[in-house]
Coordinates of N, CA and C in Angstrom, one line a residue:
X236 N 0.9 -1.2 0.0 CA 0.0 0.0 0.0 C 0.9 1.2 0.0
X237 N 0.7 2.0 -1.1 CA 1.8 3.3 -1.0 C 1.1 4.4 0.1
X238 N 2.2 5.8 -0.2 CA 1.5 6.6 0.8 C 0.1 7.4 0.1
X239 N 0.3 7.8 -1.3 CA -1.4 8.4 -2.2 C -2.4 7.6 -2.0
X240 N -2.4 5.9 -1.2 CA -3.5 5.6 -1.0 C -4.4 6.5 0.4
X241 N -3.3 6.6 1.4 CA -3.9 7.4 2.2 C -5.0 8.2 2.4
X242 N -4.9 9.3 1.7 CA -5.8 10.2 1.1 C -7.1 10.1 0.9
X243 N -7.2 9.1 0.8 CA -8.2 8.4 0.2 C -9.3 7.4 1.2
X244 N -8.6 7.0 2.0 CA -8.9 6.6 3.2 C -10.0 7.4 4.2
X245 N -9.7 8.3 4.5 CA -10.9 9.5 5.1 C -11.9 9.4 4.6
X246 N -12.2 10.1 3.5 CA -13.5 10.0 3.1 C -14.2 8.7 2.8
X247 N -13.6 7.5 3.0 CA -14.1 6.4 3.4 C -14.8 6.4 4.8
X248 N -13.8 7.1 5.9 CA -14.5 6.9 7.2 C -15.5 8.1 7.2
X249 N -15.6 8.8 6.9 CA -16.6 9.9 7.1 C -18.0 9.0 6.5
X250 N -17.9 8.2 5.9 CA -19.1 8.1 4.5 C -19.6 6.4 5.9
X251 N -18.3 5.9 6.9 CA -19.2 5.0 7.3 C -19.5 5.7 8.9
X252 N -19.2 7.2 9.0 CA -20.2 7.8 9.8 C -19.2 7.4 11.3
X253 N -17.7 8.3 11.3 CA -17.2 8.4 12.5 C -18.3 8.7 13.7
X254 N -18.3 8.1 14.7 CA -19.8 8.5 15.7 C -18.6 9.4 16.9
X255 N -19.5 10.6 16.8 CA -19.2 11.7 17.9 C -19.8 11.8 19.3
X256 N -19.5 11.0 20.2 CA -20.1 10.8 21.5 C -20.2 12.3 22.1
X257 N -19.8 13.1 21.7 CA -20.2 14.4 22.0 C -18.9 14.4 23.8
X258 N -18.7 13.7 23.8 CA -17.7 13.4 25.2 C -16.8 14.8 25.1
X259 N -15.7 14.9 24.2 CA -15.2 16.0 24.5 C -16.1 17.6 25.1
X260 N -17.2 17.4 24.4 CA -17.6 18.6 25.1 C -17.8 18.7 26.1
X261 N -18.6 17.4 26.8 CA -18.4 17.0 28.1 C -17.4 17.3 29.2
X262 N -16.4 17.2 28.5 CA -15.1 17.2 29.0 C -14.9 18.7 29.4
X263 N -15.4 19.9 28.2 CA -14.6 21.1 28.1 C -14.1 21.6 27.3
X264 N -13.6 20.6 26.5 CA -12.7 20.8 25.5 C -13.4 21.8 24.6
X265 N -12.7 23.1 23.8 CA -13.0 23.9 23.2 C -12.9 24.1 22.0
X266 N -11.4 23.5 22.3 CA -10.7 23.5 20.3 C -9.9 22.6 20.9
X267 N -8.8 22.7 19.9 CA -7.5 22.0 19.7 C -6.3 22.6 19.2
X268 N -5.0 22.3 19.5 CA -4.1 23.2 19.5 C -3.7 22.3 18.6
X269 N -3.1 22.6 17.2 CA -2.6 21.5 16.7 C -0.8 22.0 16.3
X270 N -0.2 20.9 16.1 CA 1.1 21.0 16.4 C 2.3 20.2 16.2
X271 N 3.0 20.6 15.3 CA 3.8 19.3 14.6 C 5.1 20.2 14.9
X272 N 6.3 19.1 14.9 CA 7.8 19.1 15.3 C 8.3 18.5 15.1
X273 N 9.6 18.5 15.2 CA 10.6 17.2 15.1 C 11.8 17.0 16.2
X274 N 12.1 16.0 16.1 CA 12.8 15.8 17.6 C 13.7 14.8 17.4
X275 N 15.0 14.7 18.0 CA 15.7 13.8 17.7 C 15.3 12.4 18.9
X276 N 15.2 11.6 18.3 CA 14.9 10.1 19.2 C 16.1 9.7 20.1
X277 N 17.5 10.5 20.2 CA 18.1 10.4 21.5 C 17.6 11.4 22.5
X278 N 16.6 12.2 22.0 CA 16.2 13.0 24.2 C 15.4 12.1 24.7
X279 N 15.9 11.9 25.9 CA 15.4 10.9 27.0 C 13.6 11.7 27.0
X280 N 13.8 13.0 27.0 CA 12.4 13.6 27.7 C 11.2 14.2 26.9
X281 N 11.8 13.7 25.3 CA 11.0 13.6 24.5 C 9.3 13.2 24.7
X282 N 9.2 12.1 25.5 CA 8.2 11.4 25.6 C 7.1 12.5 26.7
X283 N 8.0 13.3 27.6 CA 7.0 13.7 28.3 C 6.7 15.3 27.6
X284 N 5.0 15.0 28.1 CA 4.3 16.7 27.5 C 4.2 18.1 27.5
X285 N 5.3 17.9 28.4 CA 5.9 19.3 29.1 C 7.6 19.4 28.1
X286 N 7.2 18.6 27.8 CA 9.1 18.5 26.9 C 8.2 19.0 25.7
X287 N 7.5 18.1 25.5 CA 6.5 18.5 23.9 C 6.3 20.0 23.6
X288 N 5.5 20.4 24.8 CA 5.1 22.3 24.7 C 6.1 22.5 24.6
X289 N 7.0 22.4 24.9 CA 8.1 23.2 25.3 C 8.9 23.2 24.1
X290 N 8.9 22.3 23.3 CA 10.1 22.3 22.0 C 8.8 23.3 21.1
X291 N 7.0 22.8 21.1 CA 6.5 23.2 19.8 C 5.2 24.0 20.2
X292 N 4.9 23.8 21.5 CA 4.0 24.7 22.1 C 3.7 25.9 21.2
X293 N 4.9 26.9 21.5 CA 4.9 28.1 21.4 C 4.6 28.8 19.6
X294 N 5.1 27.1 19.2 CA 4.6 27.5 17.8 C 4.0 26.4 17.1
X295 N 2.1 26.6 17.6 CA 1.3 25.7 17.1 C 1.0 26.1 15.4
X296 N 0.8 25.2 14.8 CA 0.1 25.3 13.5 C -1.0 26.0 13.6
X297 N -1.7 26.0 14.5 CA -3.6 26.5 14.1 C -4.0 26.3 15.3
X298 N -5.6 26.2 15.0 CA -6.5 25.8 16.4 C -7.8 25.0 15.4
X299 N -8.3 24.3 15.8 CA -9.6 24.1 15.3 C -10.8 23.9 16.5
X300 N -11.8 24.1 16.2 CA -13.1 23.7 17.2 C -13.8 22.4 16.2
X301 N -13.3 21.6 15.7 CA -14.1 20.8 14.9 C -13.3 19.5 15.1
X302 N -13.3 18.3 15.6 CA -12.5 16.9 15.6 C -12.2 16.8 14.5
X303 N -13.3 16.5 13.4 CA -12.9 15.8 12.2 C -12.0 16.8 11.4
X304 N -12.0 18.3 11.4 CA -10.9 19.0 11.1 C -9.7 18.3 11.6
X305 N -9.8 18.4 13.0 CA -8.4 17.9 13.9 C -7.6 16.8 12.9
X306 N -8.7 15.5 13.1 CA -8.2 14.1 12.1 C -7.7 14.6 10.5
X307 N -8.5 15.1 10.0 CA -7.9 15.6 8.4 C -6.5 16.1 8.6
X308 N -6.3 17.1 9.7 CA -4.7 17.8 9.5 C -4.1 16.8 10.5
X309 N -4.2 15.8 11.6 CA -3.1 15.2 11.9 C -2.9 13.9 10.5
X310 N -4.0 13.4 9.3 CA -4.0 12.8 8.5 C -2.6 13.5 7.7
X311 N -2.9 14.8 7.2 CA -2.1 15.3 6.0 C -1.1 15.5 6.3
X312 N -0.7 15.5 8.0 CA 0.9 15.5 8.7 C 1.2 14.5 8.8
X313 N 0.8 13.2 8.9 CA 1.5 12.0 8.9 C 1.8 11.5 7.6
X314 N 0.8 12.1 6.7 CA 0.9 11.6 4.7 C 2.3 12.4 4.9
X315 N 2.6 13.8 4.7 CA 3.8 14.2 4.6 C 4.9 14.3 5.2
X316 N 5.1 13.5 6.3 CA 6.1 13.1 7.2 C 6.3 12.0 6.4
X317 N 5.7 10.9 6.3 CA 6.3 9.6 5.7 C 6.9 10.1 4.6
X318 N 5.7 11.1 3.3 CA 6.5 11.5 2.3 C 8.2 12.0 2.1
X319 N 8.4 12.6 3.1 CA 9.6 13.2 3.5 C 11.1 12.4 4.3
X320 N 10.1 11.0 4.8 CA 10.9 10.3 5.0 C 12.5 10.0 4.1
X321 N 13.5 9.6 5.0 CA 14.6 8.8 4.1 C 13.7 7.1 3.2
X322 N 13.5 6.4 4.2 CA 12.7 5.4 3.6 C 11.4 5.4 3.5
X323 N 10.1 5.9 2.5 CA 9.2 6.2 2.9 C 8.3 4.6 3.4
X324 N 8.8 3.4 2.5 CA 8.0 2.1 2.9 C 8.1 1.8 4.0
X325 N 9.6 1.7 4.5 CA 10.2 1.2 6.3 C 9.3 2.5 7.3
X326 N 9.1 3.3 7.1 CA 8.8 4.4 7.6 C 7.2 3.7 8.0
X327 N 6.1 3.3 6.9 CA 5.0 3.2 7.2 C 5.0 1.9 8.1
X328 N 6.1 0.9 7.6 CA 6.7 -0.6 8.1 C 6.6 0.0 9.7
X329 N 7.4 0.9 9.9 CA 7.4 1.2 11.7 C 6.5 1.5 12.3
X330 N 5.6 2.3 11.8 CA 4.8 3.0 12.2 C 3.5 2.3 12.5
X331 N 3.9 1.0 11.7 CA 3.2 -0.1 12.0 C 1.4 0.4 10.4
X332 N 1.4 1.2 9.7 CA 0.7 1.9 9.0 C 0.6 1.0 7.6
X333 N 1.4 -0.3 7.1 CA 1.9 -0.8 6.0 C 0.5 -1.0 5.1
X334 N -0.8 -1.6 5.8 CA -1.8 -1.8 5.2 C -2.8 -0.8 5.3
X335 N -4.0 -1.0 4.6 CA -5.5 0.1 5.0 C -6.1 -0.6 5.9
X336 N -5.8 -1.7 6.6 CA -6.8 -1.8 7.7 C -6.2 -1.6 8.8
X337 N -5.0 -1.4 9.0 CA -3.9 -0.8 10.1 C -3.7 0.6 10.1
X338 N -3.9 1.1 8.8 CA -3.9 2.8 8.6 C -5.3 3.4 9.5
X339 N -6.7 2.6 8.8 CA -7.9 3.2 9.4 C -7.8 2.5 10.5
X340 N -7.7 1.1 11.1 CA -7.6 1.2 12.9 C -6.7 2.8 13.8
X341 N -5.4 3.1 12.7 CA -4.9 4.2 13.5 C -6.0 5.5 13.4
X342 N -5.9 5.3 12.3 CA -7.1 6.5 12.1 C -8.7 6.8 13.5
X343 N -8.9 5.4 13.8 CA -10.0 5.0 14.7 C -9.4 5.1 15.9
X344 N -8.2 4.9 16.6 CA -7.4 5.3 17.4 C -7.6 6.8 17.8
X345 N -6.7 7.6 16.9 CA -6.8 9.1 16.9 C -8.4 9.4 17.2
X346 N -9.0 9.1 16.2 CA -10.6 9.7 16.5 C -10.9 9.9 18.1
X347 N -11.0 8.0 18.3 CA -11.2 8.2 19.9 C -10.8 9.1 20.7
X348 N -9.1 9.2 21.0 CA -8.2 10.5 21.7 C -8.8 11.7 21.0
X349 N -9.4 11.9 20.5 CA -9.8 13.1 19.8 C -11.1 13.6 20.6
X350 N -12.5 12.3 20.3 CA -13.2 12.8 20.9 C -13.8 12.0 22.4
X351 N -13.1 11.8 22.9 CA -13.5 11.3 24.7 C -12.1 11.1 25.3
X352 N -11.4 12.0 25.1 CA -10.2 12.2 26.0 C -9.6 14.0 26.4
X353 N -9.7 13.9 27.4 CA -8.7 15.2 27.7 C -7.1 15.4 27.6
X354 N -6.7 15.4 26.6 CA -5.3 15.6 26.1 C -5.0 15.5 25.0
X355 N -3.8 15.1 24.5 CA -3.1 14.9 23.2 C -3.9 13.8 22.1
X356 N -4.1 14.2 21.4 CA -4.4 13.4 20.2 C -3.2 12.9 19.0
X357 N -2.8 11.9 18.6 CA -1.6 11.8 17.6 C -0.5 10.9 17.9
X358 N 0.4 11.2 17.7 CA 1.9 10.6 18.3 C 3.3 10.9 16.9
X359 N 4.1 10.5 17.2 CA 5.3 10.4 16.9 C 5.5 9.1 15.7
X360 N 6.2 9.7 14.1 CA 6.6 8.9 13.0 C 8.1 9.0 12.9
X361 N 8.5 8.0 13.7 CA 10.5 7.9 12.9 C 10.3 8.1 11.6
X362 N 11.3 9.4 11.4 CA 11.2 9.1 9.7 C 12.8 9.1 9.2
X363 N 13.6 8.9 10.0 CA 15.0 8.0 10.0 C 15.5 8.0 11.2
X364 N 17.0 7.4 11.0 CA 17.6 6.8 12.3 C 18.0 8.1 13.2
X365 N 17.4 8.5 14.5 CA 17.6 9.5 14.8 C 16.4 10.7 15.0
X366 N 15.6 10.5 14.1 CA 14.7 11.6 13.9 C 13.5 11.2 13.9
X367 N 12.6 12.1 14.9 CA 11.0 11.6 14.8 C 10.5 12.8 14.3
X368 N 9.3 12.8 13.5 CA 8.1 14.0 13.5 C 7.4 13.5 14.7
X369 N 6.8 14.5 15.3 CA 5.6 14.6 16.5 C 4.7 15.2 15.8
X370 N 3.6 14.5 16.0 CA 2.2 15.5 15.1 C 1.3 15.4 16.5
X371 N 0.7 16.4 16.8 CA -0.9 16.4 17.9 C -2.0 17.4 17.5
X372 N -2.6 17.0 18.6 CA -4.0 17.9 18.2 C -4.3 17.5 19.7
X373 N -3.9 19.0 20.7 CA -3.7 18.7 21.8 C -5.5 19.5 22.1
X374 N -5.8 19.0 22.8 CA -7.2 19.5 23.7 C -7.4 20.3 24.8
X375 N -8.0 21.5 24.5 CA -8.1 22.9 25.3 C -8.9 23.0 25.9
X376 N -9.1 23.4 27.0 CA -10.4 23.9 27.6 C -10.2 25.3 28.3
X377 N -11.4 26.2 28.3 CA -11.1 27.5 28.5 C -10.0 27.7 29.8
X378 N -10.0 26.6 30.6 CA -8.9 26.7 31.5 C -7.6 27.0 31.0
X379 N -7.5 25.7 30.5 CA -5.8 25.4 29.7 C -5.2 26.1 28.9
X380 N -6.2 26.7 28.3 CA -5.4 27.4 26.9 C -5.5 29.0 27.7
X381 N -4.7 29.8 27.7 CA -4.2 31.4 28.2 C -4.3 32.1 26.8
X382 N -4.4 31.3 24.9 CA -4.0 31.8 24.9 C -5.1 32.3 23.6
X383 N -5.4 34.1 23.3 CA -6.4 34.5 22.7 C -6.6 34.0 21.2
X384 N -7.4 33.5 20.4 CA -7.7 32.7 19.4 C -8.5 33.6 18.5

């Protein structure tokens, strides 16, 4: 499965009707802070979320108030992270992404984190020895976010 199948993929799940438990609202959540980076895979502290803000916080991509927005742009960041890879096939190989029913389980993954969780949505694509992209679509609530939109 190359990476232009991707693309293609979404509008598949939209048509079998992602179900919106309406939970984030529940939650608070207002938008989303969305947010892509790159980070080398020797920082130990990479993994925690206070490392994360702190390398790409300050310079998010956007905001959306819509999930399935959120899913389309962490979609089009992970299509062109692999694109950009050194190996784009090993790249989907890791990421564990190789087929369409492992792509849309991730895809169903994200959704969930997206809509009935308070936090990050996304994760991290090695795209060589050394180097990850981080993509999120972190969850705001008028608390959290300080910051004017």
């Amino acid at each position: 499965m190359g990476v232009a199948t991707f693309r293609g993929v979404l509008p598949h799940l939209d048509e079998d009707g992602l179900t919106d438990s309406g939970r984030w609202r529940e939650l608070g959540v207002t938008h989303w802070h969305l947010t892509v980076g790159e980070v080398t895979t020797g920082d130990p502290a990479r993994y925690r979320i206070e490392r994360w803000r702190e390398l790409v916080g300050a310079r998010y991509e956007g905001t959306t108030d819509d999930p399935r927005e959120a899913l389309r742009w962490i979609t089009d960041q992970r299509i062109d992270a692999v694109k950009r890879a050194t190996h784009p096939d090993a790249c989907l190989a890791r990421a564990g992404w190789d087929s369409e029913a492992r792509w849309l389980a991730a895809l169903e993954v994200t959704w969930m984190m997206l809509t009935r969780t308070l936090g990050p949505a996304g994760g991290g694509i090695s795209v060589s020895d050394g180097r990850s992209i981080e993509i999120y679509a972190d969850a705001m609530t008028p608390r959290s976010c300080g910051k004017a939109h």
